[in-house]
PDB file of C-alpha atoms in Angstrom:
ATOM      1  CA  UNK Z  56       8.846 -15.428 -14.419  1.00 81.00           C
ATOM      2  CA  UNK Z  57       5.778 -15.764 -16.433  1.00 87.00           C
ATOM      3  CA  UNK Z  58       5.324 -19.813 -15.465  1.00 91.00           C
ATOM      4  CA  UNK Z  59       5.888 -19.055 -11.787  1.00 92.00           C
ATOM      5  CA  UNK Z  60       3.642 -15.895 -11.146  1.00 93.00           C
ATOM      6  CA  UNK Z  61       1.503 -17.950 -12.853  1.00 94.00           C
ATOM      7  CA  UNK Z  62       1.714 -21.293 -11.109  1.00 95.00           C
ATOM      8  CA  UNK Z  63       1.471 -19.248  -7.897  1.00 94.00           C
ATOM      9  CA  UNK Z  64      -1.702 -17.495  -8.968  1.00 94.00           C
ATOM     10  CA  UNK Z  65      -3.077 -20.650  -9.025  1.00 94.00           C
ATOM     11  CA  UNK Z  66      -2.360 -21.286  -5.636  1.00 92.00           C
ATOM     12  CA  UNK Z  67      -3.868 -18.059  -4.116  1.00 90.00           C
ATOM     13  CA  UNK Z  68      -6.966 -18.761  -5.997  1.00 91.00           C
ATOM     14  CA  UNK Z  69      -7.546 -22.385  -5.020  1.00 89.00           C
ATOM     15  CA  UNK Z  70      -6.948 -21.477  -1.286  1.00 85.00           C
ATOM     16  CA  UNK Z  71      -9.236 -17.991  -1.029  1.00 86.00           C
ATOM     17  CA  UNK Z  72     -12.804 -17.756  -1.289  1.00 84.00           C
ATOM     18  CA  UNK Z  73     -12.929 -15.200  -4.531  1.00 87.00           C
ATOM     19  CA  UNK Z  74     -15.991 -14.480  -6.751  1.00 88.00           C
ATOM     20  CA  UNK Z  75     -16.195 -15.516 -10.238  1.00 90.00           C
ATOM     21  CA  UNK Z  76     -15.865 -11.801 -11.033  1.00 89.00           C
ATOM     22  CA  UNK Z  77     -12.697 -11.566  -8.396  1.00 89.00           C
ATOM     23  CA  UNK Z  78     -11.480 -14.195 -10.227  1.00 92.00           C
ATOM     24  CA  UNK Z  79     -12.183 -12.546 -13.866  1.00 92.00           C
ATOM     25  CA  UNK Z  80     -10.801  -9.382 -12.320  1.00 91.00           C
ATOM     26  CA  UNK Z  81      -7.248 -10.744 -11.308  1.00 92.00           C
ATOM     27  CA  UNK Z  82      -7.068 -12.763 -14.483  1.00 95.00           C
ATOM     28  CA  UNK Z  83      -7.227  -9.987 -16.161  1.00 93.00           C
ATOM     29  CA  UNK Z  84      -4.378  -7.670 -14.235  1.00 93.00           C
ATOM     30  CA  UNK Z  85      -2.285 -10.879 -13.808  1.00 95.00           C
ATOM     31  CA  UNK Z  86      -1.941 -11.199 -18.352  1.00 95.00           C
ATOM     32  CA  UNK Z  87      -1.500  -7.412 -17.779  1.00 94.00           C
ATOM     33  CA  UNK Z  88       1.958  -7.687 -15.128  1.00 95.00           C
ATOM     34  CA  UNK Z  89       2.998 -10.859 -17.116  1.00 95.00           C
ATOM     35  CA  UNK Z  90       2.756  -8.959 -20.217  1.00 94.00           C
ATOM     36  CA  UNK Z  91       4.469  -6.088 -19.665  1.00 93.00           C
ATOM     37  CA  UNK Z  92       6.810  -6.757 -16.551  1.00 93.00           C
ATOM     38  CA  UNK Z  93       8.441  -4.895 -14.044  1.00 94.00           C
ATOM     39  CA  UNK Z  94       9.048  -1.158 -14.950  1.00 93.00           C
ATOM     40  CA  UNK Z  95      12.354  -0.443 -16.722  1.00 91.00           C
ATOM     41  CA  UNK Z  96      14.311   2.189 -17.512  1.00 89.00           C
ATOM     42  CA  UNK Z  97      12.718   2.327 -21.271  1.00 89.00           C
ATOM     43  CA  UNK Z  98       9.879   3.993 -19.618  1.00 89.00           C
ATOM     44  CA  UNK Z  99       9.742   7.620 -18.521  1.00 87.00           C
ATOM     45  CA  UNK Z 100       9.241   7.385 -14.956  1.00 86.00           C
ATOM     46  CA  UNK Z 101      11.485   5.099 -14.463  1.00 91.00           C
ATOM     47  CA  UNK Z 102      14.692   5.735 -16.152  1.00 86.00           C
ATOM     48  CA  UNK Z 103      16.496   6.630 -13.344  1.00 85.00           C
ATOM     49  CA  UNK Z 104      15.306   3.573 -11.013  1.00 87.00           C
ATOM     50  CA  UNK Z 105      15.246   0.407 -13.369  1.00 90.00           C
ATOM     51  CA  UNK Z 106      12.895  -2.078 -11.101  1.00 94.00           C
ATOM     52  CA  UNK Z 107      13.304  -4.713 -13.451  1.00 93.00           C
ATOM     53  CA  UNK Z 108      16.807  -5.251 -12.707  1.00 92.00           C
ATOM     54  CA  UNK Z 109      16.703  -4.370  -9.810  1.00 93.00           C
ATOM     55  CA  UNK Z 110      15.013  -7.136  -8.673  1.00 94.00           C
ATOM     56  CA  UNK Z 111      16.539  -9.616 -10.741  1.00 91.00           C
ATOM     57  CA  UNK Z 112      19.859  -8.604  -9.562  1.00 91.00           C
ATOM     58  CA  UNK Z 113      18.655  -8.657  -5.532  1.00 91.00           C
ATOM     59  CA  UNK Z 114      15.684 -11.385  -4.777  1.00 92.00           C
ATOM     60  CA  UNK Z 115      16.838 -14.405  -6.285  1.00 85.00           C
ATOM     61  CA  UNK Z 116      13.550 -16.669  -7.468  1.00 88.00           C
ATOM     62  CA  UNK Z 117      10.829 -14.320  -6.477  1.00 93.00           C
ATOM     63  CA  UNK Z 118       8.155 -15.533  -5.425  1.00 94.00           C
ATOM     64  CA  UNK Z 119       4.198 -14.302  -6.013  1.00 93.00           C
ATOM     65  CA  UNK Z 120       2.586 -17.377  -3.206  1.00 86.00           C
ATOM     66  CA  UNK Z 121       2.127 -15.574  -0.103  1.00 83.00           C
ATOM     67  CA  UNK Z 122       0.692 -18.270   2.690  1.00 82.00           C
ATOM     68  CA  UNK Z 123      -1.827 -16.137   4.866  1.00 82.00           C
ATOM     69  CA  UNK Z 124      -3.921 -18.972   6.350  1.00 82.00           C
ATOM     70  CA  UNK Z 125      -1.389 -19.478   9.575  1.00 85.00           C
ATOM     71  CA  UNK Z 126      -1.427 -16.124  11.791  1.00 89.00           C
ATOM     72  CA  UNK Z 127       1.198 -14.362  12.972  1.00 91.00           C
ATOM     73  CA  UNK Z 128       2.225 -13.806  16.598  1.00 92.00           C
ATOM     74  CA  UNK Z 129       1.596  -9.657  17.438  1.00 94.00           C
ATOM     75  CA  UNK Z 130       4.454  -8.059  19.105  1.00 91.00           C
ATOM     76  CA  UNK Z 131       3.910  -4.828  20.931  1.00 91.00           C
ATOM     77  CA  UNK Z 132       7.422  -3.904  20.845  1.00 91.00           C
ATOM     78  CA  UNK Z 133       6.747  -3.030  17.642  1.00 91.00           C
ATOM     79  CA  UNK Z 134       4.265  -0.403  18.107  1.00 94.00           C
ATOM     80  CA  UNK Z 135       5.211   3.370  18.554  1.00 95.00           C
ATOM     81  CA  UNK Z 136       5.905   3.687  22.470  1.00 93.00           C
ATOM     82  CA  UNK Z 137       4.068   6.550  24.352  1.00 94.00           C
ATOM     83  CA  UNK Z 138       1.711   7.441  21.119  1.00 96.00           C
ATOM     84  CA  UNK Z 139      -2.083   6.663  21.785  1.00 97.00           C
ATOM     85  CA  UNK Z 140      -3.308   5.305  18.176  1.00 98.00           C
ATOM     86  CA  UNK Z 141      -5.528   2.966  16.368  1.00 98.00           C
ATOM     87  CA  UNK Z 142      -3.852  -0.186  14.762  1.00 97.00           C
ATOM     88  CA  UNK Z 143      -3.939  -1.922  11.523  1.00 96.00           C
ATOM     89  CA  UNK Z 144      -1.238  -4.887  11.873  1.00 97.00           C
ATOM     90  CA  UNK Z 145       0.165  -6.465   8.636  1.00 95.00           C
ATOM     91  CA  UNK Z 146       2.531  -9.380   9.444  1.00 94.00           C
ATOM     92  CA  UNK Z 147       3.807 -10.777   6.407  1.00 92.00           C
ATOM     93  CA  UNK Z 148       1.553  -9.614   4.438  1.00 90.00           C
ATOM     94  CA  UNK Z 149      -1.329 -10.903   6.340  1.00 91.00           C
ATOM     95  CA  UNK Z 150      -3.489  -8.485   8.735  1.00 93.00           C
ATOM     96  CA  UNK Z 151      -3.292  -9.535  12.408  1.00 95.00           C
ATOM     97  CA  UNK Z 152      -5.009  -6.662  14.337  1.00 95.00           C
ATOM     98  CA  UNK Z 153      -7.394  -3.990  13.847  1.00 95.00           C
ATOM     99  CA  UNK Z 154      -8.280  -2.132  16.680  1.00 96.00           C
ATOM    100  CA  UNK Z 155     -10.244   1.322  16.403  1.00 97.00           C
ATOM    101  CA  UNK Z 156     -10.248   1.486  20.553  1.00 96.00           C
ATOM    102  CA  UNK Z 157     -10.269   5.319  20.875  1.00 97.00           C
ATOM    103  CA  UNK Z 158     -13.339   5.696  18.379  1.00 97.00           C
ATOM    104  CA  UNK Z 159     -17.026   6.184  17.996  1.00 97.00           C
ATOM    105  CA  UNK Z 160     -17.628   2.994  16.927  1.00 92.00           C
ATOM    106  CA  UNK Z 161     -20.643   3.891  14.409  1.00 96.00           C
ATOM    107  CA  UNK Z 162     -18.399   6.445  12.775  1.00 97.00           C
ATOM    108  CA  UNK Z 163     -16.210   4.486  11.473  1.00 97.00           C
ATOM    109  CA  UNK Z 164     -16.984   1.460   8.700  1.00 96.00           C
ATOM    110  CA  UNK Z 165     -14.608  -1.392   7.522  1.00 94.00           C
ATOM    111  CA  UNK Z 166     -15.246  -3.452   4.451  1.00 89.00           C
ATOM    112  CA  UNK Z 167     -13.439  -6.303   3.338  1.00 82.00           C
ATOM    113  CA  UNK Z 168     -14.833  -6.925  -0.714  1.00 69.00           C
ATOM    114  CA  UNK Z 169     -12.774  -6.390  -3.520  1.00 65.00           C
ATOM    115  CA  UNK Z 170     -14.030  -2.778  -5.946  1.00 64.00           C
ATOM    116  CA  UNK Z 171     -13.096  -3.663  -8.850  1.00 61.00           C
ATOM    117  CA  UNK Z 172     -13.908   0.092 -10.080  1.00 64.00           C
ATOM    118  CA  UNK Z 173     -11.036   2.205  -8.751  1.00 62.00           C
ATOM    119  CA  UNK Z 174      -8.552  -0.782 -10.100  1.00 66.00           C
ATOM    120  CA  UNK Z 175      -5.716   1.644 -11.649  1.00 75.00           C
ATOM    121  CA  UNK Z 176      -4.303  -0.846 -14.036  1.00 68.00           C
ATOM    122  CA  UNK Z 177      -3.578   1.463 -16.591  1.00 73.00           C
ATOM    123  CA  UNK Z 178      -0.497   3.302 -14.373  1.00 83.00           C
ATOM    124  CA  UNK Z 179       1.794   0.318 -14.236  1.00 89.00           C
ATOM    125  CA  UNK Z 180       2.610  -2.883 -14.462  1.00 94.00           C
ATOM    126  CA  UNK Z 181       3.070  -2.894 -10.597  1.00 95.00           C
ATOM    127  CA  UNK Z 182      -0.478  -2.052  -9.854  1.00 94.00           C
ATOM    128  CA  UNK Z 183      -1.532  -4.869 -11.992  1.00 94.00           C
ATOM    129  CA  UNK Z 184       0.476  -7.422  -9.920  1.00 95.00           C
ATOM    130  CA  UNK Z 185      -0.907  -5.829  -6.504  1.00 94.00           C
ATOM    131  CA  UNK Z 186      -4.783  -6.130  -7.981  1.00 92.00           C
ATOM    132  CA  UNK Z 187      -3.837  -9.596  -9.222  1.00 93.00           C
ATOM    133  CA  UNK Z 188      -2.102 -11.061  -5.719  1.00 93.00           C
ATOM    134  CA  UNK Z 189      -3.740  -9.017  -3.143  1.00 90.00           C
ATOM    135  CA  UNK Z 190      -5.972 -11.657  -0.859  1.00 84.00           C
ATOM    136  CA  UNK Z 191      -8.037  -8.924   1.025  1.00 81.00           C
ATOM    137  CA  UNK Z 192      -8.639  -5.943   0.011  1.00 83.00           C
ATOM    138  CA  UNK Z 193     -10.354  -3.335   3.057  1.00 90.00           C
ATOM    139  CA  UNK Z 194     -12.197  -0.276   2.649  1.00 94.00           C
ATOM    140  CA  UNK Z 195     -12.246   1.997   5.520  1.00 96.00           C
ATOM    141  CA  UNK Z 196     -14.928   4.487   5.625  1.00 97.00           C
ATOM    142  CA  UNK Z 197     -14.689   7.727   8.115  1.00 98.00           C
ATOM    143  CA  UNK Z 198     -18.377   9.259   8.310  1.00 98.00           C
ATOM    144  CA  UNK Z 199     -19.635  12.615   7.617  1.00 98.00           C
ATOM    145  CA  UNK Z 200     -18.554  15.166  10.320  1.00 98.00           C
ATOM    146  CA  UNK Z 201     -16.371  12.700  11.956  1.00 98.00           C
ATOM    147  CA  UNK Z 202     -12.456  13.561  12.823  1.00 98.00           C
ATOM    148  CA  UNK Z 203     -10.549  10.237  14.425  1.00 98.00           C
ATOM    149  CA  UNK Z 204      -9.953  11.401  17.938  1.00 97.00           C
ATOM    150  CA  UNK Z 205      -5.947   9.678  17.499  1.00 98.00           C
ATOM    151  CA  UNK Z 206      -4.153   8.770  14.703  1.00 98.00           C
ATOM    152  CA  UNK Z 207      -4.567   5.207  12.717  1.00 98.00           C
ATOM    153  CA  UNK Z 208      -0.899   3.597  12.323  1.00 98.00           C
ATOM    154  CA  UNK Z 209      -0.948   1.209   9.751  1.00 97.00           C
ATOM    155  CA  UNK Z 210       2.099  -1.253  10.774  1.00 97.00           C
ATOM    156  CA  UNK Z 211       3.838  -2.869   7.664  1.00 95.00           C
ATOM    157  CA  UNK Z 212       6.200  -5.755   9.295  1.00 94.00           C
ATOM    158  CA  UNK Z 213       8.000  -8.699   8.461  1.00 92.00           C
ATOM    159  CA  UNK Z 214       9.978 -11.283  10.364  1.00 88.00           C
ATOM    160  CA  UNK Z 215      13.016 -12.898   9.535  1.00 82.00           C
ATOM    161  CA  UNK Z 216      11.132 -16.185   8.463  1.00 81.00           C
ATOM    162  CA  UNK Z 217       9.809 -14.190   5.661  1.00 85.00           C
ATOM    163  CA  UNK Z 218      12.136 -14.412   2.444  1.00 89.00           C
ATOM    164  CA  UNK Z 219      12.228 -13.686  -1.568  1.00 92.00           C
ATOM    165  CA  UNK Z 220       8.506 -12.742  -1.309  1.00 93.00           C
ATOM    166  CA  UNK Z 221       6.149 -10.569  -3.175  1.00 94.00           C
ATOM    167  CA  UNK Z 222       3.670  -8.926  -0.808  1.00 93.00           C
ATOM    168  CA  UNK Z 223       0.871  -7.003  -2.016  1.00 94.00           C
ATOM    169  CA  UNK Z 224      -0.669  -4.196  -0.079  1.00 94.00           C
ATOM    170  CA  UNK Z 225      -4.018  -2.662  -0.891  1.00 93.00           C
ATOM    171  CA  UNK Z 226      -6.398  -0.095   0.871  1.00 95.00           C
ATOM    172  CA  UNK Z 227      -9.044   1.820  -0.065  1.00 95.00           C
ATOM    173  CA  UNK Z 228     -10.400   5.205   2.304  1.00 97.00           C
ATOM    174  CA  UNK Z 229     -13.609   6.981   1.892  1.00 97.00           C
ATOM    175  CA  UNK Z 230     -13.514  10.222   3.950  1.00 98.00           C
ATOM    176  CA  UNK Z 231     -17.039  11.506   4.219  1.00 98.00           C
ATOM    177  CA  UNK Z 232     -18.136  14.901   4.569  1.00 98.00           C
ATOM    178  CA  UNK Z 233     -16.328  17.226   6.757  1.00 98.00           C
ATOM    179  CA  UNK Z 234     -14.281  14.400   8.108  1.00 98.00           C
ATOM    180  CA  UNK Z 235     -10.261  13.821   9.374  1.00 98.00           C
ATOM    181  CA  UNK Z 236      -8.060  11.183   9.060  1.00 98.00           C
ATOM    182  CA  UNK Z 237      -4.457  11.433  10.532  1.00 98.00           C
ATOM    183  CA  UNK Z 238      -2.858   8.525   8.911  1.00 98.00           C
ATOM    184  CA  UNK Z 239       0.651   6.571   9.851  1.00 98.00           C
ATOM    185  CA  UNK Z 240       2.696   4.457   7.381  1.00 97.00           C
ATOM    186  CA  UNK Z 241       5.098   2.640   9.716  1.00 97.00           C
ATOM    187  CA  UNK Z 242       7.153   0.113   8.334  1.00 94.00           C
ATOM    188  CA  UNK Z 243       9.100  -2.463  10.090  1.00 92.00           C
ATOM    189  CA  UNK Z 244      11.352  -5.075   8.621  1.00 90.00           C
ATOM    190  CA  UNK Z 245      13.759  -8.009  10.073  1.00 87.00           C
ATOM    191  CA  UNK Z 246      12.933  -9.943   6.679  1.00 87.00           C
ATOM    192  CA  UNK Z 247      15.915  -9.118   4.083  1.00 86.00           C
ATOM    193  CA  UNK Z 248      15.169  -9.812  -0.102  1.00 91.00           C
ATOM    194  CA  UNK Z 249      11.036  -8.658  -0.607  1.00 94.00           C
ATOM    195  CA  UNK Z 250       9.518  -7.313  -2.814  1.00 96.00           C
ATOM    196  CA  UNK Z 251       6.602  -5.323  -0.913  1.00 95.00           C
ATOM    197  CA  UNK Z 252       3.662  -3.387  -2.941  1.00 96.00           C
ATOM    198  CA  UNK Z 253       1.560  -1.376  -1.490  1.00 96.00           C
ATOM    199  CA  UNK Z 254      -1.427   0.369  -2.893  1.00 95.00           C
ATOM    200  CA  UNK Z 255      -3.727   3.004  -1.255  1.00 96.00           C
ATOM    201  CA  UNK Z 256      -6.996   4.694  -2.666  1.00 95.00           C
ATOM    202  CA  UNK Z 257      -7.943   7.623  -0.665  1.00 97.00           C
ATOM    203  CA  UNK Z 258     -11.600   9.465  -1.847  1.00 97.00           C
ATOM    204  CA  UNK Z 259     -11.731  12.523  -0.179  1.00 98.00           C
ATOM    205  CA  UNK Z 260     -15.514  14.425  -0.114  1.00 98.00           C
ATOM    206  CA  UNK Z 261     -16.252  17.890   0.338  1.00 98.00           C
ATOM    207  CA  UNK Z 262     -14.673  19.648   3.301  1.00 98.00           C
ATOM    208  CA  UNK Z 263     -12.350  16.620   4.274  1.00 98.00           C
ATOM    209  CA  UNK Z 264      -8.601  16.340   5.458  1.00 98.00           C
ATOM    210  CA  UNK Z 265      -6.370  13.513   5.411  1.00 98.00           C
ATOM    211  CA  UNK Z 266      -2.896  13.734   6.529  1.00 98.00           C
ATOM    212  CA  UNK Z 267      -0.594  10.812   5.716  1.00 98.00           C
ATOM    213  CA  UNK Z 268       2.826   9.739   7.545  1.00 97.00           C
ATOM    214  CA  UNK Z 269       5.103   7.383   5.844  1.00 97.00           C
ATOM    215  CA  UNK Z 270       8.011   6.519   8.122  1.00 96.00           C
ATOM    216  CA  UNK Z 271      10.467   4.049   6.226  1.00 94.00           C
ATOM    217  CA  UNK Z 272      14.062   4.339   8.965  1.00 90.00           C
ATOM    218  CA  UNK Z 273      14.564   0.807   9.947  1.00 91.00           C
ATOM    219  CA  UNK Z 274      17.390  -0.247   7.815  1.00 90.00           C
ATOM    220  CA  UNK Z 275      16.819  -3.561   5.762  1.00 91.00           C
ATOM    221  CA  UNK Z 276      17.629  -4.779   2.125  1.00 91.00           C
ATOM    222  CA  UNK Z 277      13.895  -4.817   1.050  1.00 93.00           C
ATOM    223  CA  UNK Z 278      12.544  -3.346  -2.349  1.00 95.00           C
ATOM    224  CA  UNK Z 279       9.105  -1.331  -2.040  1.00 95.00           C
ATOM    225  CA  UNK Z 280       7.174   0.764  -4.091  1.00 96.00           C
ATOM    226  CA  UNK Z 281       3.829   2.931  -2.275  1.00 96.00           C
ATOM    227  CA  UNK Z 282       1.566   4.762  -4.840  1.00 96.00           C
ATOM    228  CA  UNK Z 283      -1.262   6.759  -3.087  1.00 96.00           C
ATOM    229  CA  UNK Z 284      -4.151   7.475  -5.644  1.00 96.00           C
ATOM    230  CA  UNK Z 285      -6.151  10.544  -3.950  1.00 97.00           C
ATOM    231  CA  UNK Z 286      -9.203  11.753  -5.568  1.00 96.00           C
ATOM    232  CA  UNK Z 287     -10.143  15.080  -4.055  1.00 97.00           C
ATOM    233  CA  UNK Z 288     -13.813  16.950  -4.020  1.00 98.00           C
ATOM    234  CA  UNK Z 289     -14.538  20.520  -2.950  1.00 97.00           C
ATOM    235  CA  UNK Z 290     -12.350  22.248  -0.408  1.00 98.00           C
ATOM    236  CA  UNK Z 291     -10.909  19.395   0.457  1.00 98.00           C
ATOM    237  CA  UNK Z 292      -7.066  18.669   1.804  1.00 98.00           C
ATOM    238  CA  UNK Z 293      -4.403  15.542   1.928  1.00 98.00           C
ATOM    239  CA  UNK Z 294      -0.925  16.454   3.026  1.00 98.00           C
ATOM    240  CA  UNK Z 295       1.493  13.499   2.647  1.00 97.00           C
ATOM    241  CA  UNK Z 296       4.762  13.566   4.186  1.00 96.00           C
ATOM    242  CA  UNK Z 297       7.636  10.668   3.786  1.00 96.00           C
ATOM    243  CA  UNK Z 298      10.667   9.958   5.998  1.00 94.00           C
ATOM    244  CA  UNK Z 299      12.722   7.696   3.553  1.00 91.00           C
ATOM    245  CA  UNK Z 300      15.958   5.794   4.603  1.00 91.00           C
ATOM    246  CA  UNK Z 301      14.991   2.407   6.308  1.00 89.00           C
ATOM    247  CA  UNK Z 302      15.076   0.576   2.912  1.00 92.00           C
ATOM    248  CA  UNK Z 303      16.988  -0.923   0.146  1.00 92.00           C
ATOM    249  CA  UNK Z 304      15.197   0.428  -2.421  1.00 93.00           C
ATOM    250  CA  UNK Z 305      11.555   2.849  -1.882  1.00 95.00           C
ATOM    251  CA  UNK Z 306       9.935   4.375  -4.894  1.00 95.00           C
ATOM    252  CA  UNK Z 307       7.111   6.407  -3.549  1.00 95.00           C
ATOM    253  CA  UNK Z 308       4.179   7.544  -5.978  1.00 95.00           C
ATOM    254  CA  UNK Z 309       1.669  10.146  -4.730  1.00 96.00           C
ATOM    255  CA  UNK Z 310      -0.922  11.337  -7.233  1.00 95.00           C
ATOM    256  CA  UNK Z 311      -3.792  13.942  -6.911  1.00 96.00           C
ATOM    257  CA  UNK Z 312      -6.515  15.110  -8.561  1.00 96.00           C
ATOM    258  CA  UNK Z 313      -8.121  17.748  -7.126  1.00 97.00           C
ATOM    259  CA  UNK Z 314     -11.550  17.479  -9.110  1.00 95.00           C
ATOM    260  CA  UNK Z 315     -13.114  19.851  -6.643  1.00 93.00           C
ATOM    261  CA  UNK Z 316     -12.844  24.015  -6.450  1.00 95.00           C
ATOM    262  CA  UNK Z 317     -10.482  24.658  -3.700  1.00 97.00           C
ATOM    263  CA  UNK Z 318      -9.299  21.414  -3.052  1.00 97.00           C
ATOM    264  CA  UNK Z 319      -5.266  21.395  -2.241  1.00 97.00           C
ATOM    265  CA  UNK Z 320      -2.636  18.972  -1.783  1.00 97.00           C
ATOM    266  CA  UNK Z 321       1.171  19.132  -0.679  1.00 97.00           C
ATOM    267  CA  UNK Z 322       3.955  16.732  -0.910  1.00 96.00           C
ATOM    268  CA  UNK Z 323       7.290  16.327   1.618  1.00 94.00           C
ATOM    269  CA  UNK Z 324       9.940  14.362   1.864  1.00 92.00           C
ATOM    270  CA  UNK Z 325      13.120  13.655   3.863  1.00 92.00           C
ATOM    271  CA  UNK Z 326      15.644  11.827   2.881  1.00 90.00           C
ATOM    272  CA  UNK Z 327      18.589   9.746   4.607  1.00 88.00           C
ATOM    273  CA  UNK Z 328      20.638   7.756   2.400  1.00 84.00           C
ATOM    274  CA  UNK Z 329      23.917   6.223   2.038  1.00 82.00           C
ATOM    275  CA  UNK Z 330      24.998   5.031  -1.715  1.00 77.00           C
ATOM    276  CA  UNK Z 331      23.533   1.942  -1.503  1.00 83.00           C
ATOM    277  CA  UNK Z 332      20.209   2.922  -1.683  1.00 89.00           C
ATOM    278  CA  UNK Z 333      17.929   4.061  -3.623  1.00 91.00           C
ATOM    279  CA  UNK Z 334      14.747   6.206  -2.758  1.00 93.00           C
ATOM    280  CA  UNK Z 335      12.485   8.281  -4.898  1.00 92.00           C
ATOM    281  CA  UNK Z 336       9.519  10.387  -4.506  1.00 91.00           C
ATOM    282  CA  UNK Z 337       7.349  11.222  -7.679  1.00 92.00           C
ATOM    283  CA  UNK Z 338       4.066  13.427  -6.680  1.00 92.00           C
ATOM    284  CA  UNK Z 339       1.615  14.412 -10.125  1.00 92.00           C
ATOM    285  CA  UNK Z 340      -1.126  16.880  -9.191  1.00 90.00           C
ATOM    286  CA  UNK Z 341      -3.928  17.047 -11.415  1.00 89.00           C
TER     287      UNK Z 341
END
């Protein structure tokens, strides 16, 4: 594994347009995956869910290369019919759409640089591999006293072209001041044998509310793992809820720290499983 995440690393960086300090930055979180590998049941959190084997047992030669420089073709029969929302299309792994129609335009800010600051290596070995093989990395800022008028859906879908593949997810969210985000996880896949990573900051200032969906019920033989990071000021609120059964196998990872007075968070989860899946929420509140 170590040659080929390697070798493909190589790849990504000779056809993207990184910094020398990107490039520092990924080095570094690459030795950190290849030295300590995919979680395994020797470690705490993930005794019962052994990703490890898991994946060597389902995706057969994994690999880390992830071709974004030939777009996708946007369906619209994937969107969610009779809901008016904003858009954020990933196909593959690469983003295809972003459309903020329903919005003041100056109140909302995207950013496409990497921050090397709120990096979270020092979780897992899983956020290491997402800071070393994400290819854009998007901030999203929602201005002071600003709520989104409709919901943002953030689509998550593969074809069936798409096979043995590591994707790697990441977004950061600044929520200014009195603002609200109503956020939608909505994951589609036709593409069987992934490995799909997907990493969200979320900074919440005083007075602000973020409420994230994640809706995994299309059924597929994928592997993914979500972790949410959410810093939280004063009086602030994020409620996440998750509708797990679509997958193989979802490990979901929501953590809070609720650095201001009065700041709150809650956790659901429904799940829908046969025996041949595995799903797991694991929320830490600090």
């Amino acid at each position: 594994m170590e040659q080929k995440a390697r070798t493909d690393f190589e790849k990504i960086v000779k056809n993207s347009n990184f910094s020398k300090n990107d490039i520092n930055f990924k080095i570094k979180n690459l030795n950190n995956f290849i030295k300590n590998g995919f979680p395994n049941k020797k470690q705490e959190t993930w005794k019962f869910s052994d990703l490890n084997q898991i994946i060597s047992k389902n995706i057969l030669n994994l690999s880390f290369y992830n071709d974004i420089s030939v777009p996708n073709k946007v369906d619209s029969s994937n969107f969610i019919d009779g809901l008016e929302h904003n858009k954020l299309v990933f196909i593959n792994g690469r983003i295809e759409k972003i459309d903020f129609k329903y919005e003041e335009k100056d109140k909302i800010e995207i950013a496409d640089e990497i921050n090397t600051k709120n990096n979270l290596e020092e979780i897992n070995s899983i956020i290491s591999l997402n800071n070393a093989f994400t290819n854009k990395h998007y901030k999203i800022i929602v201005k002071k006293n600003y709520s989104l008028k409709k919901p943002l859906v953030i689509y998550s879908i593969t074809d069936q072209k798409f096979n043995s593949k590591n994707i790697s997810l990441r977004l950061d969210f600044l929520l200014e001041e009195n603002s609200c985000l109503k956020l939608i996880d909505f994951f589609s896949d036709t593409a069987e044998n992934n490995f799909i990573n997907s990493l969200y900051n979320f900074d919440l200032s005083k007075d602000s509310t973020l409420k994230n969906y994640k809706i995994d019920n299309k059924t597929n033989n994928n592997i993914r793992y979500s972790y949410n990071n959410i810093e939280q000021d004063e009086n602030s609120l994020s409620e996440t809820f998750i509708l797990s059964s679509g997958s193989s196998f979802f490990k979901s990872e929501v953590n809070c720290n609720l650095k201001g007075k009065y700041s709150s968070a809650f956790v659901n989860g429904i799940f829908s499983l046969n025996n041949d899946k595995h799903h797991e929420i694991r929320t830490t509140i600090n």
